Amino acid sequence: EGQIDVSNATGSGGSAKVLGDRVALQGEASIDASGAAGGGEILVGGNYQGSGEELNAVMTFVGADVLINADAVTGGDGGTVIVWADDTTRYFGSISARGGSEAGDGGFAEISGKESLVYRGSVYLSSATGVSGSVLFDPKNIVIADGGGGTVEDSDAFADTTTSTVTIDADSITTLTNAGTAVTLQANNDITINETINSSNAGAGGSIALQAGRSILINADITTDNGSFTAVANETTANGVVEANRDDSSMAVFTLGDGFTIDAGSGAISITMSTGAGGTGETSGDITLENLITTGHILIVQDGQTDGSDILRTSADSLLSATSIALDIS
């Protein structure tokens, strides 16, 4: 519940690592790795995707009043903040890794529990003069839905989990893209979008990338407002490198539901069925499309390893509208 300060008033911020089998930042705890010339590095519960030599936490908790700061204050890029657990992460706090006020880009944040994630906090990765940063959420399953899940008090920091499905409120994604942040949702298994994501900050350029070890199912409108939209089903890294958490009980598909639209403004739209990591159970199915709209480029690639995988349309009134369109079935 205390403060850790490795900030630097003249150079780049330092490094702070809070590691253990179970890690909790509670009360008004703060970690400051800001620097005048660039943000530092903060690792809570482990390193990027649980890699590296650092000890990985089984459970990690970040309370609602916790501040984690890796800003570049004057010049330079924002720093790196990782919040990780091999099982469950519950995140309610605030991360800031902004670019410098005079020069520099926004930083990088990863917030994830390998099996389960509760995300109810905030992330600020903007830049006043450069490019906003990027954030990664990468648990086993992800559902975007209205309201997300419930709340967890500090006293329940290390409570047992009952689900491996991560539910994130759609407004949380919209807030990030409106600030120009590049948002990546990477699930070892499935990604399901059940609530509208509607970026409205014209020109901010916040992008959305979906990477699923198995399927991507979209049952709501998505607007990136000039930022790119990228989706890869049967994705190699998601289903292969991260200890093959994919459920192979059914084939991988990409499906945009009847009546729904992906509108990227002037940004590119790219949808791919990947070859996967090469596992024998990683069967691939169809890419099924509804309304795709952009004044840029649409690229659809069917590269699934299962014979007969196609590019289809959801309904008779499906529309692909772009300056240029490419459909590639290999």
CSV table of N, CA, C and O in Angstrom, one decimal, residues 8 24 57 77 92 148 159 192 257 287 303:
chain,number,residue,atom,x,y,z
A,8,ASN,N,13.1,9.8,-12.7
A,8,ASN,CA,14.3,10.5,-13.0
A,8,ASN,C,14.0,11.9,-13.5
A,8,ASN,O,13.4,12.0,-14.5
A,24,ALA,N,-0.3,-8.1,-4.9
A,24,ALA,CA,-1.4,-7.1,-4.8
A,24,ALA,C,-0.9,-5.7,-4.5
A,24,ALA,O,-0.1,-5.5,-3.7
A,57,ALA,N,3.6,-14.4,-11.1
A,57,ALA,CA,2.5,-14.6,-10.1
A,57,ALA,C,1.4,-15.5,-10.6
A,57,ALA,O,1.1,-15.6,-11.7
A,77,ASP,N,10.0,8.6,-25.3
A,77,ASP,CA,8.8,7.8,-25.4
A,77,ASP,C,8.3,7.3,-24.0
A,77,ASP,O,9.1,7.2,-23.1
A,92,PHE,N,-8.1,-2.8,-11.5
A,92,PHE,CA,-9.0,-1.7,-11.4
A,92,PHE,C,-8.3,-0.4,-11.4
A,92,PHE,O,-9.0,0.7,-11.2
A,148,GLY,N,-19.4,-5.4,-18.9
A,148,GLY,CA,-18.3,-6.3,-18.5
A,148,GLY,C,-18.8,-7.2,-17.4
A,148,GLY,O,-20.0,-7.5,-17.3
A,159,ALA,N,-9.2,-14.1,-4.5
A,159,ALA,CA,-10.3,-15.1,-4.5
A,159,ALA,C,-10.1,-16.0,-5.7
A,159,ALA,O,-9.5,-15.7,-6.7
A,192,THR,N,-15.2,-12.9,-28.9
A,192,THR,CA,-16.6,-12.7,-29.2
A,192,THR,C,-16.9,-11.2,-28.9
A,192,THR,O,-16.7,-10.7,-27.8
A,257,GLY,N,-21.7,-11.2,-38.0
A,257,GLY,CA,-23.2,-11.6,-38.0
A,257,GLY,C,-24.0,-10.8,-38.9
A,257,GLY,O,-23.7,-9.6,-39.4
A,287,ILE,N,-14.4,-18.0,-43.6
A,287,ILE,CA,-14.5,-16.6,-43.3
A,287,ILE,C,-15.9,-16.1,-43.8
A,287,ILE,O,-16.1,-16.2,-45.1
A,303,ASP,N,-6.3,-18.7,-45.6
A,303,ASP,CA,-5.1,-19.5,-45.7
A,303,ASP,C,-5.2,-20.7,-44.7
A,303,ASP,O,-4.2,-21.2,-44.3
